[in-house]
Coordinates of C-alpha atoms in Angstrom, one line a residue:
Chain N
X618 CA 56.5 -24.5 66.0
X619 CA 54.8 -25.8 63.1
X620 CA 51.3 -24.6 64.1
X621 CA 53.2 -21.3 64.1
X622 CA 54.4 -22.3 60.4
X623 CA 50.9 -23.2 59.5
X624 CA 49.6 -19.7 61.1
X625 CA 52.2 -17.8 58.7
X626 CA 51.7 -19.7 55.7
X627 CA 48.2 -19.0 55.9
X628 CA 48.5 -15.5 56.9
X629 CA 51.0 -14.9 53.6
X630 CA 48.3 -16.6 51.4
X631 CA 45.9 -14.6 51.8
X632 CA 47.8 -11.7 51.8
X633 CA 49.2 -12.3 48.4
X634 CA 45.7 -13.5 47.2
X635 CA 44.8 -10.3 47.9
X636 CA 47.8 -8.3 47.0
X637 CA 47.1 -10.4 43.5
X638 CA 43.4 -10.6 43.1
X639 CA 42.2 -7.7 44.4
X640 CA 44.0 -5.4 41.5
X641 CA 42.1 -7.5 39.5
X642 CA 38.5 -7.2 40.8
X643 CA 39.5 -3.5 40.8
X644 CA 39.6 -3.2 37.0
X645 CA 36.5 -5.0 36.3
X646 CA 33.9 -2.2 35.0
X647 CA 30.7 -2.3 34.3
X648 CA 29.6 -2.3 30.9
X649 CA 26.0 -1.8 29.4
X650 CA 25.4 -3.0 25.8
X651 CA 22.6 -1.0 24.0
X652 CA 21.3 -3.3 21.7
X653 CA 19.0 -1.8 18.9
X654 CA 16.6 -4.4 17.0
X655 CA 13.0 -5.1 15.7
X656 CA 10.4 -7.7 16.0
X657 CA 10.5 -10.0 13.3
X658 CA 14.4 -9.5 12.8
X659 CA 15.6 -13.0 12.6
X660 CA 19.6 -12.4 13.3
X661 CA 18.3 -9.8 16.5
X662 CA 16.6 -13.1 17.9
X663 CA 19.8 -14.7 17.2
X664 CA 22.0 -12.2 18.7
X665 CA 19.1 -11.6 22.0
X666 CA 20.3 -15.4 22.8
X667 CA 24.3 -14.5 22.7
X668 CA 24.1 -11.6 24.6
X669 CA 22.1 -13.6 27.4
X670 CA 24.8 -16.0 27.8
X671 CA 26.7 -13.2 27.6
X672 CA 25.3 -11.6 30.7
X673 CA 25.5 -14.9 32.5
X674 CA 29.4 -15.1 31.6
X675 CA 30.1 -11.7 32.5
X676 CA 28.4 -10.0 35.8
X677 CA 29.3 -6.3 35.5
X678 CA 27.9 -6.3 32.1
X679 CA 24.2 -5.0 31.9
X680 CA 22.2 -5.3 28.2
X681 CA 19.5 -2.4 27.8
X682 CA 17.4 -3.1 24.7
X683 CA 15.6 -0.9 22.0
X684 CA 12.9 -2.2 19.6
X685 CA 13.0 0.5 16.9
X686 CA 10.0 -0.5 14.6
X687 CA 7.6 0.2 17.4
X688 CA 9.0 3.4 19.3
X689 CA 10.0 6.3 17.5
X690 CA 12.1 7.8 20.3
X691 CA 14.2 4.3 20.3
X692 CA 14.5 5.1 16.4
X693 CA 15.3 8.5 16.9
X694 CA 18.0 7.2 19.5
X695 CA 19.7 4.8 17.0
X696 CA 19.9 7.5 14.2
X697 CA 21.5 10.4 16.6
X698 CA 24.1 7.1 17.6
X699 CA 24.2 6.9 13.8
X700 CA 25.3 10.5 13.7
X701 CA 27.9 10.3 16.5
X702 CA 29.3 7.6 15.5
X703 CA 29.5 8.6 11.8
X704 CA 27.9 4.7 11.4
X705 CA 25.5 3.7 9.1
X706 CA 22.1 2.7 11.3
X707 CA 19.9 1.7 8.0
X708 CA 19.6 -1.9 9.4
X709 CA 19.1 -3.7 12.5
X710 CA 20.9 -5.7 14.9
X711 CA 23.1 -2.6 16.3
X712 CA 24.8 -3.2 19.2
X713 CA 27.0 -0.4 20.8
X714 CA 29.0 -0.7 23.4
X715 CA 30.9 2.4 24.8
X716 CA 31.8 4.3 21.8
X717 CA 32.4 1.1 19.7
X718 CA 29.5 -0.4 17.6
X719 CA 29.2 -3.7 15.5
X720 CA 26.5 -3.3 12.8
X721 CA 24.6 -6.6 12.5
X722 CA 24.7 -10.3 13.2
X723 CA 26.1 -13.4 11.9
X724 CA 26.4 -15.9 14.4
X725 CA 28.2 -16.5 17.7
X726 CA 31.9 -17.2 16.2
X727 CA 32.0 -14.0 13.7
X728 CA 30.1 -11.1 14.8
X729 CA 29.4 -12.9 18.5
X730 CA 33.1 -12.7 19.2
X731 CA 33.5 -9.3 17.8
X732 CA 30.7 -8.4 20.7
X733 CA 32.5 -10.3 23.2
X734 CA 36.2 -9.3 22.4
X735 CA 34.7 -5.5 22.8
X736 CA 32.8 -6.4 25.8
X737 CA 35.8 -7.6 27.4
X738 CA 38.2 -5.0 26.5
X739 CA 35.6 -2.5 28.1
X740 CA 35.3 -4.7 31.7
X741 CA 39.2 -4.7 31.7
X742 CA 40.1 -0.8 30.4
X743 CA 36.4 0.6 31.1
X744 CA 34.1 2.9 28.6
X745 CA 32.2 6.1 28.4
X746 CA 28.2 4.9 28.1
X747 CA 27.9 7.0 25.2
X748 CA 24.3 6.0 25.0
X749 CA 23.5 7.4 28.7
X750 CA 25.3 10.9 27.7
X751 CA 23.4 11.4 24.6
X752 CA 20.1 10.4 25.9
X753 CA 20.7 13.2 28.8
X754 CA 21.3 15.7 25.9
X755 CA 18.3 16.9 24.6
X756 CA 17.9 16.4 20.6
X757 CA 17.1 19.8 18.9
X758 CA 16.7 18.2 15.8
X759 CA 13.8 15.6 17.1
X760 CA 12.1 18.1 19.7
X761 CA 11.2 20.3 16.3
X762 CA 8.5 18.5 14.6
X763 CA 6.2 18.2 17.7
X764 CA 5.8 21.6 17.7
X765 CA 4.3 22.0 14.2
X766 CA 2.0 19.1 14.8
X767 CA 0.0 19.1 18.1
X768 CA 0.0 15.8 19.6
X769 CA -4.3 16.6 19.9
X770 CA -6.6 18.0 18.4
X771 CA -9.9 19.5 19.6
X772 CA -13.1 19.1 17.1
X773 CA -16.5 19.4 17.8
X774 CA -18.6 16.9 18.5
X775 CA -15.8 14.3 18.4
X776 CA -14.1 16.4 21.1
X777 CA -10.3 16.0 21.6
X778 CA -8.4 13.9 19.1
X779 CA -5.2 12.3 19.2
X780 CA -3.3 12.8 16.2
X781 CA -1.2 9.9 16.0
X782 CA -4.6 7.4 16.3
X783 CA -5.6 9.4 13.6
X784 CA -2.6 9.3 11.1
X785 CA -3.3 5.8 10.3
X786 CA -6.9 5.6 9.4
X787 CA -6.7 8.5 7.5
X788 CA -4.2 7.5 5.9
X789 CA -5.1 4.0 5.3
X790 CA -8.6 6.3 4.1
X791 CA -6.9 8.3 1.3
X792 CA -4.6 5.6 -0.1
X793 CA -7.3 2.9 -0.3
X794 CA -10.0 5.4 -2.0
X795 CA -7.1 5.7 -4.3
X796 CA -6.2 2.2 -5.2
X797 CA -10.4 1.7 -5.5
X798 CA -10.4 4.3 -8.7
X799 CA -8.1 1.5 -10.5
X800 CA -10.2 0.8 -12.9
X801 CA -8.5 -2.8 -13.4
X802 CA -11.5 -4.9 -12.6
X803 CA -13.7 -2.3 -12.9
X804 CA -14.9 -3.6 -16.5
X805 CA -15.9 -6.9 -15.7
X806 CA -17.9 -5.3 -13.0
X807 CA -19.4 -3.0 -15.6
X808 CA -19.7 -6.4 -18.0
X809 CA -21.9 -7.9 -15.1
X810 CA -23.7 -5.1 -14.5
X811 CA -25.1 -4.9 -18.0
X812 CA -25.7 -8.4 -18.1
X813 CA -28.0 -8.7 -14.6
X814 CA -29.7 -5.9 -15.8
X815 CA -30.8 -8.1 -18.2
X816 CA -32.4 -10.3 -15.8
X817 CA -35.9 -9.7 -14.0
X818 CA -35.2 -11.1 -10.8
X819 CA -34.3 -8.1 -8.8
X820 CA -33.6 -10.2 -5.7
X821 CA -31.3 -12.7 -7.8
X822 CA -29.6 -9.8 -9.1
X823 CA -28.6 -8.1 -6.2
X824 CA -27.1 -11.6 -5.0
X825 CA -25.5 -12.2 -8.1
X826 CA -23.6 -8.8 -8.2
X827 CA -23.2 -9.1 -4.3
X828 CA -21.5 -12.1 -4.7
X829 CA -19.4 -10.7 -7.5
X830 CA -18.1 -7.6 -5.5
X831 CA -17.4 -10.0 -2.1
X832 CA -15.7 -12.3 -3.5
X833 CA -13.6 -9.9 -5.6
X834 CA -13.1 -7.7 -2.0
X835 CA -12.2 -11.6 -0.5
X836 CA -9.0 -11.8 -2.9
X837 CA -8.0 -8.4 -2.8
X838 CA -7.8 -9.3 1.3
X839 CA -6.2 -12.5 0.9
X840 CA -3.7 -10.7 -1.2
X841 CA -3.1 -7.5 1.3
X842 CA -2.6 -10.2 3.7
X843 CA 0.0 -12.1 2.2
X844 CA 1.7 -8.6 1.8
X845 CA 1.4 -7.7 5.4
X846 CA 2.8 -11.3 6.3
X847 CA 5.5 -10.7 4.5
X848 CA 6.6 -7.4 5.4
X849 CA 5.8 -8.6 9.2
X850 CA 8.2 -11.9 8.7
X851 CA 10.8 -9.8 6.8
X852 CA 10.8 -6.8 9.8
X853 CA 13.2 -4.2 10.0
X854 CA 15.5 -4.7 6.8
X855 CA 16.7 -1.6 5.7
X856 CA 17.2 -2.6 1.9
X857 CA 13.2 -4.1 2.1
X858 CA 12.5 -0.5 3.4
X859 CA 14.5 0.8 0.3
X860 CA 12.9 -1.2 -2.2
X861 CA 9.4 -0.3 -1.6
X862 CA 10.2 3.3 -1.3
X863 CA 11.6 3.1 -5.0
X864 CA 8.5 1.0 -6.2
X865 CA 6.5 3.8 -4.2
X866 CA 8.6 6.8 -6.1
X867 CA 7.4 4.1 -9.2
X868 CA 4.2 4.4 -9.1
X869 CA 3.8 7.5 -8.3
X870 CA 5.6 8.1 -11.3
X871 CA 2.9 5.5 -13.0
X872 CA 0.1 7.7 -11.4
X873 CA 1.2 10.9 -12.5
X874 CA 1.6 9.5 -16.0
X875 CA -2.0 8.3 -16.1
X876 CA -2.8 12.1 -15.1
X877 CA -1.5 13.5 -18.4
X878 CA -1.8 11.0 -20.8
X879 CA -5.5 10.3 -20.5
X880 CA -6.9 13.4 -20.7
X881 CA -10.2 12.6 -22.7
X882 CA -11.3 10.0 -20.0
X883 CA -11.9 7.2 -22.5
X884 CA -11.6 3.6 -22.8
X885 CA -8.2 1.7 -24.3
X886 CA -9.5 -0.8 -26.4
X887 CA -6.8 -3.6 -25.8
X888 CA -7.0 -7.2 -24.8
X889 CA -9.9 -8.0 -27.1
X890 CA -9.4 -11.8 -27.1
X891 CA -9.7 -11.9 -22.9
X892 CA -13.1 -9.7 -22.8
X893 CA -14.3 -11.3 -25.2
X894 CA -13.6 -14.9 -23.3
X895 CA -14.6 -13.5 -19.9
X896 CA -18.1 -11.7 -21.4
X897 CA -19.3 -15.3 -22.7
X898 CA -18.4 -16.9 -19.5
X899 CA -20.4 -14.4 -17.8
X900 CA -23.4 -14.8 -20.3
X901 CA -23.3 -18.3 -19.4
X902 CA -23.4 -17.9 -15.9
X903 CA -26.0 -15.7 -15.5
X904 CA -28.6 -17.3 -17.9
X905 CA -27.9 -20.7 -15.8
X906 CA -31.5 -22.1 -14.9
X907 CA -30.2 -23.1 -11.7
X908 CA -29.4 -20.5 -9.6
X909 CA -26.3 -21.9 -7.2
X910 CA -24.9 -23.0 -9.9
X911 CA -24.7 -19.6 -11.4
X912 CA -23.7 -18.2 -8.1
X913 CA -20.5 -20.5 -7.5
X914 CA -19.4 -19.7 -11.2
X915 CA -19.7 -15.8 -10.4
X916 CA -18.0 -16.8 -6.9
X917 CA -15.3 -18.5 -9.1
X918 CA -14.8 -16.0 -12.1
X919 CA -14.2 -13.3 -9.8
X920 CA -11.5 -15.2 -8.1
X921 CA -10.0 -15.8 -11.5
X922 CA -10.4 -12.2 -13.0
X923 CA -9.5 -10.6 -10.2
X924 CA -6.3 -12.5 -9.2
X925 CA -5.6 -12.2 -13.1
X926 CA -6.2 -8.1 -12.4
X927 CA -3.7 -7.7 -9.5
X928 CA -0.5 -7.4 -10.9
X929 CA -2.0 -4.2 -12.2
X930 CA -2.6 -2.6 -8.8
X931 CA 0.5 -4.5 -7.0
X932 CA 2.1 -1.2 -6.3
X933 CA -0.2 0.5 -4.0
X934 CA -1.0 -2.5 -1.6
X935 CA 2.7 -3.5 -1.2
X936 CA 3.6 0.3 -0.4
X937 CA 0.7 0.5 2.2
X938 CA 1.4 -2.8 4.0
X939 CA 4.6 -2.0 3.9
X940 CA 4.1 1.4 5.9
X941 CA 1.5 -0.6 8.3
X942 CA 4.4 -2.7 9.5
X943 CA 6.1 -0.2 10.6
X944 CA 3.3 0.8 13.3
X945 CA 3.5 -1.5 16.3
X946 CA 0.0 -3.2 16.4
X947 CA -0.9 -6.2 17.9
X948 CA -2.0 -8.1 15.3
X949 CA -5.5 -8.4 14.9
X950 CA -5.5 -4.5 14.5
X951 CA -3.6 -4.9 11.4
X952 CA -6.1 -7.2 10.2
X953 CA -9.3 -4.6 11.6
X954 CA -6.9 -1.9 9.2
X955 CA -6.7 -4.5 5.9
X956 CA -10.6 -4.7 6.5
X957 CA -11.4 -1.4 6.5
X958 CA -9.1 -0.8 3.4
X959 CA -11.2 -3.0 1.6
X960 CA -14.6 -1.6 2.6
X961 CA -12.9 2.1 1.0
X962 CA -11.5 0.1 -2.0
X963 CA -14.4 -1.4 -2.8
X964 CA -16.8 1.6 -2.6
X965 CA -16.8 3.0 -6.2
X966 CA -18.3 -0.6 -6.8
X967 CA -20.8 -1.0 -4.1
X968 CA -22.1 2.4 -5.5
X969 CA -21.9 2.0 -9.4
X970 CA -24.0 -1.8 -8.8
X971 CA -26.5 -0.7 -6.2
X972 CA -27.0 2.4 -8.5
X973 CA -27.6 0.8 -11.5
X974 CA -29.9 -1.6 -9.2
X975 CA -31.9 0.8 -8.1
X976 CA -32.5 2.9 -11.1
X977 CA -32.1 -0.2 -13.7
X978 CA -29.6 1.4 -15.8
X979 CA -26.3 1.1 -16.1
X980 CA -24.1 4.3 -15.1
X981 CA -20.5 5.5 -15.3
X982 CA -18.2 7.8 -12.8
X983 CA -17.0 10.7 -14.2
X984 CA -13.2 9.9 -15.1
X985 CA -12.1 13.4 -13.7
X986 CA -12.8 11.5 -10.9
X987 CA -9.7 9.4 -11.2
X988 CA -7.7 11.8 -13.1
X989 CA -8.2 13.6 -9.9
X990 CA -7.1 10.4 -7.7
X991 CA -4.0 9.4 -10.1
X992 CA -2.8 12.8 -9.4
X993 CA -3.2 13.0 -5.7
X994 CA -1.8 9.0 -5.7
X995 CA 0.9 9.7 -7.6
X996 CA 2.2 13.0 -5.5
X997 CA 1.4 11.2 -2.2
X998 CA 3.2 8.0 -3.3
X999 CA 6.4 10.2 -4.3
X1000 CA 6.0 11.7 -1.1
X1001 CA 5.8 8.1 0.9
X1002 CA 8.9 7.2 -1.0
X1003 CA 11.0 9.5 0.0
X1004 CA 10.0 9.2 3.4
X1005 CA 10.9 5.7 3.2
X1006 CA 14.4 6.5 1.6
X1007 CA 15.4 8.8 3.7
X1008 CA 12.9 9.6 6.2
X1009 CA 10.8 6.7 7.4
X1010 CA 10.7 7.3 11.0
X1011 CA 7.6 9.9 9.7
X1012 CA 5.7 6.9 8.5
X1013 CA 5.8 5.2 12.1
X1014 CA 2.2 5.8 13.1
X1015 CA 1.4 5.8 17.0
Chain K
X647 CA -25.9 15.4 -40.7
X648 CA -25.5 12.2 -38.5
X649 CA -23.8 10.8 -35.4
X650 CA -22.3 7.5 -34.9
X651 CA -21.5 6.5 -31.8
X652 CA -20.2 3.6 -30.5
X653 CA -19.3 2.4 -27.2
X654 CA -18.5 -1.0 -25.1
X655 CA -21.0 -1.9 -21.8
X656 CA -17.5 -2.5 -20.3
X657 CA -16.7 1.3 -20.8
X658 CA -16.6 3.3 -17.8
X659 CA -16.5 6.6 -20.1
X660 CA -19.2 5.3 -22.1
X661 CA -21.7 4.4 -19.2
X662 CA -20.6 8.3 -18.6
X663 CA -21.4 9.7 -22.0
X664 CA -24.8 7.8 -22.3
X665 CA -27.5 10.3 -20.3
X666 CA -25.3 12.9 -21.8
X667 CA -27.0 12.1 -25.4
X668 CA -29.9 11.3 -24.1
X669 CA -30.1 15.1 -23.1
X670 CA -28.9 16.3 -26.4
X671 CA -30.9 14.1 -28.3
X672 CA -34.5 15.4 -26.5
X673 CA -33.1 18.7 -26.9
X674 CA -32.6 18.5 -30.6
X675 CA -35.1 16.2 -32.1
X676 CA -33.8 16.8 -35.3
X677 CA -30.7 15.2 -34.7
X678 CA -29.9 11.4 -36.5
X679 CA -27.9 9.1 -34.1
X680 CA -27.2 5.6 -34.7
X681 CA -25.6 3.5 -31.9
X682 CA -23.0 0.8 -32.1
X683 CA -21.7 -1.7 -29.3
X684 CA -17.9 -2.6 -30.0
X685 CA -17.6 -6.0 -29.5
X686 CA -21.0 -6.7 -31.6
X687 CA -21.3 -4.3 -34.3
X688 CA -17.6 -5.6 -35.7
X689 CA -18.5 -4.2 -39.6
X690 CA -18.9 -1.0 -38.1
X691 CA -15.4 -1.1 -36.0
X692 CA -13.8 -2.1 -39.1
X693 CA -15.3 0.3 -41.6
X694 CA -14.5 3.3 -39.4
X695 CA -11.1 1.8 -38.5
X696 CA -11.5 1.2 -34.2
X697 CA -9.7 -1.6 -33.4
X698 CA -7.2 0.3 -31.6
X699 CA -7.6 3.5 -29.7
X700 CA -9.9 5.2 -27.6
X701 CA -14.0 4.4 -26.4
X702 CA -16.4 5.9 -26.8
X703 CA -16.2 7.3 -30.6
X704 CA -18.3 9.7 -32.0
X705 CA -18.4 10.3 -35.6
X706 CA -19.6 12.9 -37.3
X707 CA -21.3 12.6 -40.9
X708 CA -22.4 15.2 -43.3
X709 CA -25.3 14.3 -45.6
X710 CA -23.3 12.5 -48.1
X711 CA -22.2 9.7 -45.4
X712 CA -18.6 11.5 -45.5
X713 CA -17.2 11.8 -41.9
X714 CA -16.1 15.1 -41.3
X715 CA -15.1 15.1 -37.6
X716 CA -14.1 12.4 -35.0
X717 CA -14.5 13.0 -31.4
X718 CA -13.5 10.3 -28.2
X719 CA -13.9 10.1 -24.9
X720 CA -15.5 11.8 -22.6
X721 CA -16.5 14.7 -23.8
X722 CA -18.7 17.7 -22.2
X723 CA -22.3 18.3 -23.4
X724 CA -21.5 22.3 -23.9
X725 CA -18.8 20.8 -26.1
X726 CA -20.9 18.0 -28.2
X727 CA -23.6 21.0 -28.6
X728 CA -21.6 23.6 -29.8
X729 CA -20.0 21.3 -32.7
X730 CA -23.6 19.8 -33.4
X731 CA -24.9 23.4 -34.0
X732 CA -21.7 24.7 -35.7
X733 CA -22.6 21.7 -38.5
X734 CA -26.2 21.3 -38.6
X735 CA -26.2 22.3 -42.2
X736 CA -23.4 20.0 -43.4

């Protein structure tokens, strides 16, 4: 009798457990999170480590990620989301799940338990994947660009061409031949020149100058560099993006100004003091006796001048690097792209010395030259800055 | 008449200007210039009033030593020519 009490104790256990549990197990959906980020994004790290315990908390719910700085479909993605959602998708973390979103990250208590309380409500009630509709819609809007630019390009010799492996380079081409026709350390250049000239060691000349223009080319790297590292540590933040393009629309603005006011292609005589200083250090370096001594001076003076010189031409480097980040690269190519930036920058020098070596006189380039560049740079730097206000999923090389 | 011209060795539009003159001076031999650099000739600066503005100056002098005309900058050789021959007799 009471094995037979046991039996139907057990028996109405378990059918209650399931008459109780099973609704339960019933109304747990599966949920994916799309979580939009970018490398370099310090509160997307943050979040990536909530949603993983996330994951391990809840077992229906699946995280799909999108870096946006590298793909431009994944940023293409995030902006049509934008659009749906009638959300603001300037910045990264953006986390959406179903058809509700939380825009950025905190930490685990604020934002974190917004994520969590959404997460849950969606297991218990279920969501549409918004996300996995729209992506099987095409976008009209995306799909019309590619047809005005073909994705490669056949030219002879070279054969076929990819367009976006070239967009960068030329790119990094034209705005680098532009920054080179600043003619902010141009004169002490010029000053050397005239000095070395001077001189009747052809051989301790051309090391001289050499040294002069390398080491000048040596801080204008160092100082790309710390712009690139900057932009790289800083990632995805939209009001960083929104910044530089206003200092871009700046100096375009700058650029443009240059173009009209400086029609006669002369000299501004300003600064007299400073020339003055600089041409007498110079003097003294060059008539040295001993010759490494007047090498680490030149070495030395054009660290100083030309670090002195680059708040004139801070605009164009910061816009640049600031585009380059936006192209995934792994990073020694961003390094190969600061290098050959330089070698264009520095190519009005390398031929107004070796010129003046060669022929022993002392020669000038034409300033319709860069009346010509300050135009081009100042339209192409409005352009860049509105792409970057409004647009800058066009500056996203490759 | 006379010419004056003075420039800097720092002076991109100078450097520019220089084998321009050199061209008008062998084709007019008759033609008196006088070069001055900026940062040594400073009595010159200061009697013609350059302390501020644009390099390379040329001035123009009729035979009294009275300038008559100021040019600066860069300026083209068809240009330089034309005024040189409009006021060879000043």
């Amino acid at each position: 009798m009471k094995l037979i009490k046991l039996f139907f104790t057990i028996l109405i256990t378990l059918v209650l457990s399931f008459i109780i549990i099973k609704p339960i197990t019933a109304q747990e959906n599966d949920v994916t999170i799309h979580f939009f980020w970018a490398r370099g994004c310090p509160h997307c790290a943050k979040e990536e480590v909530f949603l993983q315990k996330l994951t391990e908390k809840y077992h229906s719910l699946t995280i799909k990620d999108y870096e946006v700085t590298s793909s431009q479909e994944n940023a293409l993605l995030l902006k049509r989301i934008g659009k749906e959602l009638n959300a603001d998708v300037s910045g990264v973390p953006f986390t959406v799940i179903g058809k509700n979103y939380v825009a950025g990250y905190y930490d685990d208590a604020t934002t974190g338990k917004e994520i969590e309380e959404k997460v849950s409500c969606a297991i218990r009630e279920g969501c549409i994947d918004l996300i996995s509709n729209l992506k099987q819609k095409p976008d009209i809007e995306a799909e019309e660009p590619t047809s005005i630019i073909p994705s490669s390009l056949n030219v002879p010799i070279f054969g076929s061409i990819t367009t976006q492996n070239l967009s960068l380079p030329a790119f990094t081409f034209v705005i680098a031949l532009l920054d080179g026709f600043n003619p902010c350390a141009m004169w002490v250049l010029l000053f050397l020149i005239s000095l070395l000239l001077g001189m009747h060691n052809r051989l301790k000349m051309f090391i001289l100058g050499f040294s002069f223009i390398f080491a000048s080319a040596l801080v204008y790297f160092l100082f790309l560099s710390a712009w690139l590292n900057i932009f790289l540590f800083l990632g995805f933040i939209a009001w960083i993006r929104i910044a530089i393009g206003f200092v871009a629309l700046g100096v375009g603005g700058l650029n443009i100004k240059e173009y009209l006011a400086n029609k006669s292609g002369g000299c501004k005589v300003t600064g007299d003091k400073k020339r003055r200083k600089i041409f007498e250090r110079l003097k003294g370096i060059t008539q040295n006796k001993q010759f490494i001594v007047a090498l680490f001076g030149i070495i030395l003076l054009a660290f100083a001048v030309n670090l002195v010189e680059l708040v004139c031409s801070a605009g164009l480097p910061a816009v640049y690097t600031k585009v380059l980040t936006m192209s995934k690269l792994p990073t020694w190519q961003y390094y190969l792209y600061l290098i050959f930036y330089i070698l264009i920058f520095m190519l009005d020098d390398l031929i107004i010395f070796i010129t003046a070596m060669v022929t022993l006189q002392a020669v000038g380039i034409q300033s319709k030259y860069s009346r010509f560049s300050h135009l081009v740079g100042g339209i192409l730097m409005f352009i860049i800055g509105i792409l970057l206000l409004f647009k800058p999923e066009l500056l996203m090389f490759g | 008449m006379k010419v004056l011209k003075i420039g800097a060795v720092w002076c991109n539009g100078c450097l520019v200007m220089r084998p321009r003159w050199q061209e008008i001076e062998k084709e007019n031999p008759w033609l008196e210039t006088q070069y001055f650099d900026f940062d040594k000739d400073k009595e010159i600066v200061e009697r013609y009033k350059i302390e501020s503005g644009v390099l390379p100056v040329f001035i123009f002098l009729d035979k009294n030593g009275n300038e008559f005309l100021r040019l600066n900058g860069e300026v083209e050789k068809a240009t330089l020519i034309k005024t040189i021959l409009e006021n060879k007799e000043k």
